[in-house]
PDB file of C-alpha atoms in Angstrom:
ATOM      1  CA  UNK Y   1       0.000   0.000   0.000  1.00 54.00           C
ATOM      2  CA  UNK Y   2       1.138   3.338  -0.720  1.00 60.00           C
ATOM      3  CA  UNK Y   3       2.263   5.284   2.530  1.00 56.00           C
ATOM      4  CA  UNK Y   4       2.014   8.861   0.903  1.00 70.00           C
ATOM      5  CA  UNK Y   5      -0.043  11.423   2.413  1.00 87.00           C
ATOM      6  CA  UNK Y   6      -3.661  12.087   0.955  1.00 95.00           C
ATOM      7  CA  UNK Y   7      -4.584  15.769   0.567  1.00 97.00           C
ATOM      8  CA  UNK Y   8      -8.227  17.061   0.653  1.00 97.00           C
ATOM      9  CA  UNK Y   9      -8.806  19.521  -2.390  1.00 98.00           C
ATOM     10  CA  UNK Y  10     -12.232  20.447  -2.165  1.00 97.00           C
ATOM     11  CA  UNK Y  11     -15.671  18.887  -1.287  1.00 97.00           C
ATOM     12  CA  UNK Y  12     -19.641  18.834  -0.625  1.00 96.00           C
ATOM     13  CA  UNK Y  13     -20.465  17.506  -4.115  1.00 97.00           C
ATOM     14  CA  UNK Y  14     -22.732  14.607  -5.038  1.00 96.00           C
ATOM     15  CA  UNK Y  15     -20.774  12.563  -7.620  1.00 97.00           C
ATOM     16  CA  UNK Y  16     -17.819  13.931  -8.886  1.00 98.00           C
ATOM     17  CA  UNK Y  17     -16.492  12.849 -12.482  1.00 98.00           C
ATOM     18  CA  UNK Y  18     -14.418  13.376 -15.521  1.00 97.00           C
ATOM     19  CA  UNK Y  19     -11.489  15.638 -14.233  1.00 98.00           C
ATOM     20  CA  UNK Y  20      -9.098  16.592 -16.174  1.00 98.00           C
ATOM     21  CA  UNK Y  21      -6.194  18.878 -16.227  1.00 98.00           C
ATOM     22  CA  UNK Y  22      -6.351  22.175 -17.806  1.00 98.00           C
ATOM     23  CA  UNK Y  23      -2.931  24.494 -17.491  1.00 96.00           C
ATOM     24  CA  UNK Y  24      -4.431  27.920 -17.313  1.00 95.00           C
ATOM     25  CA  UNK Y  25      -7.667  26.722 -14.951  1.00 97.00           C
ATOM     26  CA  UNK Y  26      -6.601  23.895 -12.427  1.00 98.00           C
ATOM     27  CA  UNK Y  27      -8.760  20.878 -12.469  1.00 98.00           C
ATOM     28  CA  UNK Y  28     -11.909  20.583 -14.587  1.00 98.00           C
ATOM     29  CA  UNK Y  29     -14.588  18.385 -13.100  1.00 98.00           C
ATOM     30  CA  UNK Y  30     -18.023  17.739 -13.319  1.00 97.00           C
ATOM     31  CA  UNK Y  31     -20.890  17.179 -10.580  1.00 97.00           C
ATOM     32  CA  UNK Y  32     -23.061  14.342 -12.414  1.00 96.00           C
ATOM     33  CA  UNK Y  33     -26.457  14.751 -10.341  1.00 94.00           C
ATOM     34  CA  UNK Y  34     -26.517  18.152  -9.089  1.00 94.00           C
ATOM     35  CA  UNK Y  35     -25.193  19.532 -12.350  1.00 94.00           C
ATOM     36  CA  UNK Y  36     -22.508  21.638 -14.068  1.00 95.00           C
ATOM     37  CA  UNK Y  37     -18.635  21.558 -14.486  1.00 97.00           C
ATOM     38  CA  UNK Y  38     -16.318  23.103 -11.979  1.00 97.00           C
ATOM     39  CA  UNK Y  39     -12.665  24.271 -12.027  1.00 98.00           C
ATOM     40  CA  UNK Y  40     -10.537  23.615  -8.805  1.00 98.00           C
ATOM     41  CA  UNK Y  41      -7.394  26.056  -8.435  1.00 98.00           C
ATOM     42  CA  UNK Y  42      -4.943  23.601  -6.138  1.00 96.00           C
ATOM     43  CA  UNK Y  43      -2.873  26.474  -4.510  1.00 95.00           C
ATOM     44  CA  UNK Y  44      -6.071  27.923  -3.272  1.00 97.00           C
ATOM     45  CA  UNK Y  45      -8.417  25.349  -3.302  1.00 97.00           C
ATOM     46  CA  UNK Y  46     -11.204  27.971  -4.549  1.00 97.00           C
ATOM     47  CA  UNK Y  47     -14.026  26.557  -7.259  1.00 97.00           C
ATOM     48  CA  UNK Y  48     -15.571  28.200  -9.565  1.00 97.00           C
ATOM     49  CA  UNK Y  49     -18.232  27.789 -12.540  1.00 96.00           C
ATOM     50  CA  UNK Y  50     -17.165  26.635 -15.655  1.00 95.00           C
ATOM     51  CA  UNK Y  51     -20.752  25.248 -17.123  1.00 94.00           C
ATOM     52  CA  UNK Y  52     -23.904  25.644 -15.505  1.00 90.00           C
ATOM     53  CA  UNK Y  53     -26.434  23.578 -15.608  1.00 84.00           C
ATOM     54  CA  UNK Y  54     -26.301  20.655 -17.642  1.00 87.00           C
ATOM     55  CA  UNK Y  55     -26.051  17.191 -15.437  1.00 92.00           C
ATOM     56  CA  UNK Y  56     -24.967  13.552 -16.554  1.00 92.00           C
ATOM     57  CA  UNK Y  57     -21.850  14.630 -17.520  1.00 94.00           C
ATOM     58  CA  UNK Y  58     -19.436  11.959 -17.018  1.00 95.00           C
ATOM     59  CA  UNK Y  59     -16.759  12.550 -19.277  1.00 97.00           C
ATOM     60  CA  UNK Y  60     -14.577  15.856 -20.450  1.00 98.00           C
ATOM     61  CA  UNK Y  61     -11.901  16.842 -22.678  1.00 98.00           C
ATOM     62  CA  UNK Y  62     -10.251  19.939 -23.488  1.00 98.00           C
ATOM     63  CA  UNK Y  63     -10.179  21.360 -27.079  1.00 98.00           C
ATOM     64  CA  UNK Y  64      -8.153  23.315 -28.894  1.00 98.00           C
ATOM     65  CA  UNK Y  65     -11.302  25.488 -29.825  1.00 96.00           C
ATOM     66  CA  UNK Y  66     -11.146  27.146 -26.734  1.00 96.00           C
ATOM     67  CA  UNK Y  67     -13.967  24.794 -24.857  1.00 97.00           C
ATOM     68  CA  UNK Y  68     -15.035  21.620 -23.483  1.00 98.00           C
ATOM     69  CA  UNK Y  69     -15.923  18.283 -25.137  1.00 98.00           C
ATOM     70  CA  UNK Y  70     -18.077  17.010 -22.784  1.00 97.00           C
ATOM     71  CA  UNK Y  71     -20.355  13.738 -22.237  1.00 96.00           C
ATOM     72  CA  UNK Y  72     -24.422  12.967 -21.307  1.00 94.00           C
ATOM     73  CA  UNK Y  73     -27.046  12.733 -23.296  1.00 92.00           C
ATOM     74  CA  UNK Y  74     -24.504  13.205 -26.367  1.00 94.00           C
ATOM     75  CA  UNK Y  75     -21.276  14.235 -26.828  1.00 96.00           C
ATOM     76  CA  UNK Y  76     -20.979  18.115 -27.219  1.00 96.00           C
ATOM     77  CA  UNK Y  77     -18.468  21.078 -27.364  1.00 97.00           C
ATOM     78  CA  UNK Y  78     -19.583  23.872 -25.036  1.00 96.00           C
ATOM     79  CA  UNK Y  79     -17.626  26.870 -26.069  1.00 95.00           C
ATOM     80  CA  UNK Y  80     -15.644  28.517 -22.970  1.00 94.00           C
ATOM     81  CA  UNK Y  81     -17.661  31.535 -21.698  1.00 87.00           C
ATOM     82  CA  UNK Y  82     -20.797  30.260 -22.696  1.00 85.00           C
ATOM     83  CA  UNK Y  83     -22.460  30.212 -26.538  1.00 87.00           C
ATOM     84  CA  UNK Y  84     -24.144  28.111 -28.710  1.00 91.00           C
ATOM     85  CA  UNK Y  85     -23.816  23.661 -27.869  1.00 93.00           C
ATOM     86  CA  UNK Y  86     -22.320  22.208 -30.472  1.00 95.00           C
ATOM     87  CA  UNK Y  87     -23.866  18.395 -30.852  1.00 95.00           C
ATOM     88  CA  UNK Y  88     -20.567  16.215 -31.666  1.00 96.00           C
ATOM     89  CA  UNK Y  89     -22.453  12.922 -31.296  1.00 95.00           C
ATOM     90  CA  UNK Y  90     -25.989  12.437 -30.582  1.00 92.00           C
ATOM     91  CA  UNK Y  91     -27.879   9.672 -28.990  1.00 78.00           C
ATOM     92  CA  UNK Y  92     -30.423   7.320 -30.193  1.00 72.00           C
ATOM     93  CA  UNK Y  93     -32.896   5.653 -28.411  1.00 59.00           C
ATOM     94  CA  UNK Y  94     -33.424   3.465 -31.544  1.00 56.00           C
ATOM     95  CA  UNK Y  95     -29.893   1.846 -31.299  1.00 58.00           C
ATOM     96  CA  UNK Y  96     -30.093   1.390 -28.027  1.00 56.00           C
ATOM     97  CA  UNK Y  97     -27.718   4.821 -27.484  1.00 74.00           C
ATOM     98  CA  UNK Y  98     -29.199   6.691 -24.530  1.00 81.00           C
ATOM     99  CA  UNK Y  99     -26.289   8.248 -23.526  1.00 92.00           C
ATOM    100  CA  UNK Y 100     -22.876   8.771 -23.077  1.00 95.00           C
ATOM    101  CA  UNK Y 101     -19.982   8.165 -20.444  1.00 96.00           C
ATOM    102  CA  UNK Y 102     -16.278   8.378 -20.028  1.00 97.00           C
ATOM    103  CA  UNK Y 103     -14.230   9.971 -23.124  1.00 98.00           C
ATOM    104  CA  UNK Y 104     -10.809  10.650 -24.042  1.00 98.00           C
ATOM    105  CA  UNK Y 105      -8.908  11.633 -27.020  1.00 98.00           C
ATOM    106  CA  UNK Y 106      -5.976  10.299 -28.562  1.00 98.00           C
ATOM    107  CA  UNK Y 107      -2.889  12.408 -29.986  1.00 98.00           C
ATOM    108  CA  UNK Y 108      -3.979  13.436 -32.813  1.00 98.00           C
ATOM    109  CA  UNK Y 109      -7.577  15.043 -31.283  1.00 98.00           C
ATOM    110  CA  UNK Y 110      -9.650  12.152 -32.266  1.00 98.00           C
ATOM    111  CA  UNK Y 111     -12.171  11.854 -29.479  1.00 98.00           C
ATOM    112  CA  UNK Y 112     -13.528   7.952 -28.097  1.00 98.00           C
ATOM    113  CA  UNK Y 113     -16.593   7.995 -26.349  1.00 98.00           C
ATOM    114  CA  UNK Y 114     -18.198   5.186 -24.310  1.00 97.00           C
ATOM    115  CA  UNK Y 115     -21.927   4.817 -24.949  1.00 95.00           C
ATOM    116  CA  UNK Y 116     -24.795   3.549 -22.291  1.00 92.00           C
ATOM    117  CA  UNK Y 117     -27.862   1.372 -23.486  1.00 83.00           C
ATOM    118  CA  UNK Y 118     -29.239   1.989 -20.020  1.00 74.00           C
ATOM    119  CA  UNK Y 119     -28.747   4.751 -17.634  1.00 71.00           C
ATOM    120  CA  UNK Y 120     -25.739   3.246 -15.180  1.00 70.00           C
ATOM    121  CA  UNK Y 121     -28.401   4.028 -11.999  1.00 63.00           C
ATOM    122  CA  UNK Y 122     -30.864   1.592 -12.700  1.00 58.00           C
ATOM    123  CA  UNK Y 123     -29.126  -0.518 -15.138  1.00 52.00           C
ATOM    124  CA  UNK Y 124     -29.987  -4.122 -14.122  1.00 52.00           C
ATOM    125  CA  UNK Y 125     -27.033  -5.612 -13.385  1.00 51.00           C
ATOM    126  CA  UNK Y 126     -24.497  -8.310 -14.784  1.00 47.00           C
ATOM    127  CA  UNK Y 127     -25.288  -9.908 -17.959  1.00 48.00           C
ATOM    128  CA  UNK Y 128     -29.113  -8.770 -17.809  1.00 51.00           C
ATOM    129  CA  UNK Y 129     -27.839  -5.371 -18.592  1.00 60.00           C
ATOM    130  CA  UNK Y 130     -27.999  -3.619 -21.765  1.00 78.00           C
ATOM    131  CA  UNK Y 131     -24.337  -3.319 -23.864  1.00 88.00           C
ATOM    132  CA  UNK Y 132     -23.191  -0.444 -25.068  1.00 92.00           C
ATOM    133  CA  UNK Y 133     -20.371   0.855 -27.544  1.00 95.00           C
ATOM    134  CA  UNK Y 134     -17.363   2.314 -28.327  1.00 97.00           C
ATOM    135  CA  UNK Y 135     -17.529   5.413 -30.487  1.00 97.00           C
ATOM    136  CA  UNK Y 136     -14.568   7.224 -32.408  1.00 98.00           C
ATOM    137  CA  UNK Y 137     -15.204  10.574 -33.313  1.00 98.00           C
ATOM    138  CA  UNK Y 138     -13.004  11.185 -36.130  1.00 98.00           C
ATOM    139  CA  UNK Y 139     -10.962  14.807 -37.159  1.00 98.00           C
ATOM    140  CA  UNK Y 140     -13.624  15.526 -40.122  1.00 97.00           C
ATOM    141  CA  UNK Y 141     -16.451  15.076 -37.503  1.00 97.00           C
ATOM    142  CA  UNK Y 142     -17.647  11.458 -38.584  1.00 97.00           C
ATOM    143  CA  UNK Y 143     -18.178   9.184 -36.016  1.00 96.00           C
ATOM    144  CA  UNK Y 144     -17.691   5.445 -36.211  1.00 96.00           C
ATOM    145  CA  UNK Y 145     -18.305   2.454 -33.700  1.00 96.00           C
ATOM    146  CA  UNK Y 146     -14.785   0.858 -32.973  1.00 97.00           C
ATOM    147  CA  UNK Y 147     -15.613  -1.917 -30.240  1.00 97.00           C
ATOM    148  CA  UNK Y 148     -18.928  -3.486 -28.615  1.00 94.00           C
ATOM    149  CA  UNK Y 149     -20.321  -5.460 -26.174  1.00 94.00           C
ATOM    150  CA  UNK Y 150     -19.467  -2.710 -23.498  1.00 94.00           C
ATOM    151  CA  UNK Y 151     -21.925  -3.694 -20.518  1.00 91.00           C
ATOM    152  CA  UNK Y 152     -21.425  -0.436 -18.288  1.00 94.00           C
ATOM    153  CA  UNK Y 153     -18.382   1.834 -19.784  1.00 96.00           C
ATOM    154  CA  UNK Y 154     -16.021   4.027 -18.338  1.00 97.00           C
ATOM    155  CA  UNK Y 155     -12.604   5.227 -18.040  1.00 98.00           C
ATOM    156  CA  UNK Y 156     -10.465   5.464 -20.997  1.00 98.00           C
ATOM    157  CA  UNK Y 157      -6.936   6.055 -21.597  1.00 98.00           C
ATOM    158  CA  UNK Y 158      -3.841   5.501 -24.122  1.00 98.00           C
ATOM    159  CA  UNK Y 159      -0.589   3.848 -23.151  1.00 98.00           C
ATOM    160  CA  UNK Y 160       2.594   6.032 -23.837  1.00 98.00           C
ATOM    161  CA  UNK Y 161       3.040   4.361 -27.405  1.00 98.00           C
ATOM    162  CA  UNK Y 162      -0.456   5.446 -28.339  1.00 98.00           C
ATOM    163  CA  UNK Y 163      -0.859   1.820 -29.615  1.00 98.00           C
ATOM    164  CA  UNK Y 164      -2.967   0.416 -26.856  1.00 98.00           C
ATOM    165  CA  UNK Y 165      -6.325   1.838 -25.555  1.00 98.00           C
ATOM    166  CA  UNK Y 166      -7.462   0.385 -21.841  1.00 98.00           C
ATOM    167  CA  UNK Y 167     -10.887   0.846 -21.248  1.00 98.00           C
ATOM    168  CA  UNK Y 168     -12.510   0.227 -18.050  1.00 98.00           C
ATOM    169  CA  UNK Y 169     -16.184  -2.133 -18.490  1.00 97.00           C
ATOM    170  CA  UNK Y 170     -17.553  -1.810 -14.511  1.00 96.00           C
ATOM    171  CA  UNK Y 171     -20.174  -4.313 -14.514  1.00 94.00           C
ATOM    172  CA  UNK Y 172     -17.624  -7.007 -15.844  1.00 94.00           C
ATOM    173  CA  UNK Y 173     -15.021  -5.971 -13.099  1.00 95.00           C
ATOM    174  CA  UNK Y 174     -12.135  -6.073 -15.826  1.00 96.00           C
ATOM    175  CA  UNK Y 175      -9.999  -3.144 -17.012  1.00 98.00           C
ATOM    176  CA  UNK Y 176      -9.753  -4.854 -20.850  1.00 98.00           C
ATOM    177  CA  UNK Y 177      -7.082  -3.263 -23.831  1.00 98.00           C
ATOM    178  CA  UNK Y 178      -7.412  -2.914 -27.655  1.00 98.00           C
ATOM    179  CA  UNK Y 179      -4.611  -2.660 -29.901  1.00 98.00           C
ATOM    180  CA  UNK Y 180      -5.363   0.462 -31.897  1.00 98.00           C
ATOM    181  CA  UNK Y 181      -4.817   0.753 -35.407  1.00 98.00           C
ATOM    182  CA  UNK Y 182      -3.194   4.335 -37.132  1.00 97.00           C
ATOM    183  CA  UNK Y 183      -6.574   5.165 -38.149  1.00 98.00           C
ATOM    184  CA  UNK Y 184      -8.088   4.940 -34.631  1.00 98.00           C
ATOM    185  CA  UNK Y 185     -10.131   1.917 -35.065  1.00 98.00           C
ATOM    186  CA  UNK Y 186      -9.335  -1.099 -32.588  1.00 98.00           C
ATOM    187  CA  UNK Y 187      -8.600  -4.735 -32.430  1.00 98.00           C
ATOM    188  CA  UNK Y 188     -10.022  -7.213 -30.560  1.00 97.00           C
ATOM    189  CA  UNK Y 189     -10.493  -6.841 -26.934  1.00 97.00           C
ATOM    190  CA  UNK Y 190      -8.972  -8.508 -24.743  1.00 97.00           C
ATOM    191  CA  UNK Y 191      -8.999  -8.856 -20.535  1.00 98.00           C
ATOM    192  CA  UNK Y 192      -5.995  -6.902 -19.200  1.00 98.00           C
ATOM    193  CA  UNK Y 193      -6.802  -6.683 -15.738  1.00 98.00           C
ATOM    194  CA  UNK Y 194      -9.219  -7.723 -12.505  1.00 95.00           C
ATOM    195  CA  UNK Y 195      -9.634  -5.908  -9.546  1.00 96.00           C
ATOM    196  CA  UNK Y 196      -8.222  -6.356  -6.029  1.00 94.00           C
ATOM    197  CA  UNK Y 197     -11.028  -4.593  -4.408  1.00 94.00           C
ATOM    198  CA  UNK Y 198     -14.708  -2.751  -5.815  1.00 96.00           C
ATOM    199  CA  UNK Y 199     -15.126  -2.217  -9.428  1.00 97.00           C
ATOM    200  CA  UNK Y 200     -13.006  -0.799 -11.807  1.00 98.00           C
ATOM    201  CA  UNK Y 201     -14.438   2.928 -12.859  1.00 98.00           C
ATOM    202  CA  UNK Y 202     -12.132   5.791 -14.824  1.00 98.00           C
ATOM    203  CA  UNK Y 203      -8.584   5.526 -15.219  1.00 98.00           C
ATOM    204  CA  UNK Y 204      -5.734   7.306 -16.411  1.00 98.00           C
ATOM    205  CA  UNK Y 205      -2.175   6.252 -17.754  1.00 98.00           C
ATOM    206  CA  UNK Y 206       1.360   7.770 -16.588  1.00 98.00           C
ATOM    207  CA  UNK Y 207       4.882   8.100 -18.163  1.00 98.00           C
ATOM    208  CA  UNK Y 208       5.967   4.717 -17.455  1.00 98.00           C
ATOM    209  CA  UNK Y 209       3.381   2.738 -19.045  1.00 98.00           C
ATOM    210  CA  UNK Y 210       1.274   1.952 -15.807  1.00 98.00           C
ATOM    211  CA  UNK Y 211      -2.516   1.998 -15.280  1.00 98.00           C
ATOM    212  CA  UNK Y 212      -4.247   3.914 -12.912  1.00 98.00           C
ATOM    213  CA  UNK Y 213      -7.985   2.974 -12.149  1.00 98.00           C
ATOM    214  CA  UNK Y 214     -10.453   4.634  -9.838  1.00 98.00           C
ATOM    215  CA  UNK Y 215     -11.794   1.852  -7.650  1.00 98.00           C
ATOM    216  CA  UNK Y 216     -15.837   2.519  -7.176  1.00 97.00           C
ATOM    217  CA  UNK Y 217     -18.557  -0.062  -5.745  1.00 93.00           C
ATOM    218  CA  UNK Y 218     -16.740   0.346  -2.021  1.00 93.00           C
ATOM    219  CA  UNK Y 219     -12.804   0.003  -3.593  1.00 94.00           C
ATOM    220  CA  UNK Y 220     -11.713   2.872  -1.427  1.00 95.00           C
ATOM    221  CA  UNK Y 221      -9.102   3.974  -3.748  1.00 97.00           C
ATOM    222  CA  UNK Y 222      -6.738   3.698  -7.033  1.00 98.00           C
ATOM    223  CA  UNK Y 223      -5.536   0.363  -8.388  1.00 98.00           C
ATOM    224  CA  UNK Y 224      -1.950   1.010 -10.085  1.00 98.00           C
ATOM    225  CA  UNK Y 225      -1.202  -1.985 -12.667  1.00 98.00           C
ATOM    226  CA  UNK Y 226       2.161  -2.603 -14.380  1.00 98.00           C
ATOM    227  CA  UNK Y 227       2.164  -3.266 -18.440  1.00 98.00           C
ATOM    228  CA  UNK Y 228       1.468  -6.461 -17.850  1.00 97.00           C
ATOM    229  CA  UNK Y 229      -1.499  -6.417 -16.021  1.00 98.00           C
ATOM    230  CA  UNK Y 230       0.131  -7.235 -12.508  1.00 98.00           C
ATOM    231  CA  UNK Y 231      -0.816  -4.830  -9.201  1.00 98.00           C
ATOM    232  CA  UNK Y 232       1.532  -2.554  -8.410  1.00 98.00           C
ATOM    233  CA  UNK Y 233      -0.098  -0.700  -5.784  1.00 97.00           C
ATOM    234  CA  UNK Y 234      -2.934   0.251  -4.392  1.00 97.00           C
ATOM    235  CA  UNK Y 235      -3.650   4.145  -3.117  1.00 97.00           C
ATOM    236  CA  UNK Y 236      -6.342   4.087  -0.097  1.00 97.00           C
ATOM    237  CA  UNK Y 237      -9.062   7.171   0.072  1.00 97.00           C
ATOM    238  CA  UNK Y 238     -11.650   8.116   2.895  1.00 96.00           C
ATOM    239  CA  UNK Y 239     -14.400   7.525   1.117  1.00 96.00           C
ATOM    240  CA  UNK Y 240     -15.734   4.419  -0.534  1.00 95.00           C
ATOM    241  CA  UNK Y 241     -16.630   5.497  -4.217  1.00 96.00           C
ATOM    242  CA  UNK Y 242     -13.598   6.397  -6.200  1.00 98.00           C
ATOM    243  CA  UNK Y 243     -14.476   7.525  -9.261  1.00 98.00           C
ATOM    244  CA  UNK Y 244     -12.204   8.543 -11.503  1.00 98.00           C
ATOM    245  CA  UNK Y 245      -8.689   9.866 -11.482  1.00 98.00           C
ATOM    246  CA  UNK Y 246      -6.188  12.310 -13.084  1.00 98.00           C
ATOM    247  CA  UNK Y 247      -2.857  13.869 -13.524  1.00 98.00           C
ATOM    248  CA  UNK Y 248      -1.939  17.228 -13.270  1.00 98.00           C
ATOM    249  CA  UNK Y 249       0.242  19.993 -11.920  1.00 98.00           C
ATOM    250  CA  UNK Y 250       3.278  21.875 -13.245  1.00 96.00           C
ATOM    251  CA  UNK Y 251       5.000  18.202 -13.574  1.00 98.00           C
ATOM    252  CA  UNK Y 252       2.102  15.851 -13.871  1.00 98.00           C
ATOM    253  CA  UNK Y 253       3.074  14.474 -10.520  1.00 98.00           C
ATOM    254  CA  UNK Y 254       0.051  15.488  -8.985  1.00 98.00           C
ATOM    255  CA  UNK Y 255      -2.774  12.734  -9.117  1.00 98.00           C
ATOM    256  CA  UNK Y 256      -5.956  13.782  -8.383  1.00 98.00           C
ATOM    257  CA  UNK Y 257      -8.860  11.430  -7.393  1.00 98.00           C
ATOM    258  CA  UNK Y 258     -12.655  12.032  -6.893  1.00 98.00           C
ATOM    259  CA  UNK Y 259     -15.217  10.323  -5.328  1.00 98.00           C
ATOM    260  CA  UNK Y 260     -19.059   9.896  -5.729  1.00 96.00           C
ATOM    261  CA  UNK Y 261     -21.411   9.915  -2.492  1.00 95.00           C
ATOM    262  CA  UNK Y 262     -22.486   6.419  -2.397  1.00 94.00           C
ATOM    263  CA  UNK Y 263     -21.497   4.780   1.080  1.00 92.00           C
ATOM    264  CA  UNK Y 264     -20.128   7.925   2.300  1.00 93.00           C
ATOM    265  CA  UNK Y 265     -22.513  10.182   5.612  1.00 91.00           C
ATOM    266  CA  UNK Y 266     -24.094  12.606   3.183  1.00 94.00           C
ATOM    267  CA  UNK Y 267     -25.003  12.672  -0.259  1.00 94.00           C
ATOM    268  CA  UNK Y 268     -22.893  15.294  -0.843  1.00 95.00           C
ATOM    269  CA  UNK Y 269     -19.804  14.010   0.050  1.00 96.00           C
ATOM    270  CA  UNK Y 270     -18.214  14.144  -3.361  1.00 97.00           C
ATOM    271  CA  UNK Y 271     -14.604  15.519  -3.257  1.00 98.00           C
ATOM    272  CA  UNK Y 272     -11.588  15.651  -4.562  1.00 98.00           C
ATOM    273  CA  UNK Y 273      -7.975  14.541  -3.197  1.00 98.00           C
ATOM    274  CA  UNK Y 274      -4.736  15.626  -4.158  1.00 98.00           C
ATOM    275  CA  UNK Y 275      -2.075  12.511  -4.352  1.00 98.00           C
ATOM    276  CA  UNK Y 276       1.713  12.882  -4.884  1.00 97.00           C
ATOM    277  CA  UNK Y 277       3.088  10.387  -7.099  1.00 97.00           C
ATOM    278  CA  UNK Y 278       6.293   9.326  -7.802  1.00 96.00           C
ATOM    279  CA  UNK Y 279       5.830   9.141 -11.491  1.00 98.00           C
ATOM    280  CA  UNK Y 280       4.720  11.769 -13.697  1.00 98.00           C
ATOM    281  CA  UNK Y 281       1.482  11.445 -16.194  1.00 98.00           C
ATOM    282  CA  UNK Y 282       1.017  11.468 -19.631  1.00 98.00           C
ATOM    283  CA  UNK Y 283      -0.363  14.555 -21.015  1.00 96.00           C
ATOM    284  CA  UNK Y 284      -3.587  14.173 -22.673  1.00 97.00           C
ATOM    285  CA  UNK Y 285      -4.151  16.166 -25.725  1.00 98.00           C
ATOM    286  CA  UNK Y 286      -6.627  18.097 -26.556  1.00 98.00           C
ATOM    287  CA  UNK Y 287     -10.089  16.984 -28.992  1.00 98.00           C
ATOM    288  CA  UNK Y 288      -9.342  18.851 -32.356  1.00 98.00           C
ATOM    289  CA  UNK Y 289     -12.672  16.853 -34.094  1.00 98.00           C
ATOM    290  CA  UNK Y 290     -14.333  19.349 -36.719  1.00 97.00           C
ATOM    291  CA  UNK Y 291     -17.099  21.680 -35.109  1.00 96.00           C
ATOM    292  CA  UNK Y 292     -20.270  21.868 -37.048  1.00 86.00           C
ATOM    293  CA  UNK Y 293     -22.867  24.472 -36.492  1.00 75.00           C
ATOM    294  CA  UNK Y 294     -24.446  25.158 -33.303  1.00 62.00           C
ATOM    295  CA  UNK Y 295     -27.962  23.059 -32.907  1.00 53.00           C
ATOM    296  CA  UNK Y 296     -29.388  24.429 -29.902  1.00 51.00           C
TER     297      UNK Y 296
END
């Protein structure tokens, strides 16, 4: 177990998801039930309003427009300081698509987002519940399904290489890996990885190759797995739903790691912990997928 020291960012949220690191703003998050996306400034752990509103959002990425890509109901680009939504990816009830999860992009900008055939709150569970996808948003703005049979998806991240894609599936309790193609579309999947503890949830990849997966369903922390699939550590949190997880800071040293409410006194007892690893992360770039005109 990892003896660092734990530091407590911020916190009174409900379920806190999809951070990631943004150089001039701190740590973007999002507050899935009570709505909106946050930024957290670390030196003086002071939040403020980056989108208002809109809830579901379980997955962001920066992009080079100037905005977020961000996840729910479809996959949009929400312009910073407000303007028009930009639909990237819509859903569709008639192909079993009602909604969207964890997303990441790749170095290039292409954007891969996780769809839901059930919302993940009263999805039933196991092999009752509904698949979903794995969607590629490509630079010209087409989007293509690159892997399925997804029962609950989540976190999503590159190895250094960018030749492997891990990809968390929750109600499986497996972290599995494609080997991904120079076009962006993916082999066959294949299990990389169970879990010592909970279920595995989003995840994020540092400089050395290693995996780094938010433990939720009462893990109480961060897996860290080697390239081979073999635990390397395993970072203990307060609370019991770990959520997701992310690098950040001047040197990407900083890992931060968020929690959801479930298990925890209140139901707002989201929040956000500051980690100090001894490894850096890789930088994730940011979506550079064509923007169409606004639609609402």
């Amino acid at each position: 177990m990892s003896a660092e020291p734990i530091e407590e960012l911020a916190t009174g949220h409900t379920l806190v998801e999809g951070p990631v690191w943004d150089e001039r703003r701190g740590l973007i998050f999002s507050d899935v039930h009570a709505g909106g996306a946050y930024a957290l400034d670390p030196a003086t752990k002071t939040v403020t309003e980056v989108i208002a509103h809109r809830r579901g959002m379980g997955g962001l990425a920066l992009h080079a427009a100037d905005g977020l890509v961000v996840s729910g109901r479809n996959i949009s680009f929400k312009p910073d300081g407000g303007g028009a939504t930009v639909v990237l990816l819509a859903g569709d009830d008639a192909t079993a698509r009602v909604g969207f999860n964890d997303i990441t992009t790749d170095a290039v900008g292409r954007v891969y987002a996780g769809s839901l055939a059930a919302s993940p709150f009263d999805a039933p569970a196991g092999d009752a519940a509904l698949a979903g996808a794995l969607h590629l948003i490509d630079l010209d703005g087409s989007a293509r399904i690159v892997a399925e049979d997804v029962r609950l998806t989540n976190g999503l991240g590159f190895s250094p290489d960018g030749r492997t894609l891990y990809h968390s599936d929750t109600l499986r309790g497996a972290l599995f890996c494609y080997a991904v193609e120079p076009n962006g579309d993916l082999g066959p999947k294949r299990e990389f990885a169970q879990m010592p503890s909970g279920a595995p949830d989003g995840l994020v990849v540092s400089a050395d190759g290693a995996v780094w997966v938010a433990l939720a369903g009462g893990g109480k922390g961060v897996a860290v797995f080697e390239t081979n699939g073999a635990l390397r550590d395993k970072i203990e949190i307060p609370l019991p739903m770990c959520t997701s997880v992310c690098f950040g800071g001047a040197d990407l040293r900083d890992l931060y790691i968020v929690t959801g409410s479930d298990g925890a006194p209140t139901e707002n007892s989201g929040t956000i912990y500051r980690y100090r690893s001894p490894v850096a992360g890789l930088p994730v770039a940011p979506a550079r997928v064509a923007l169409p005109q606004p639609t609402e």
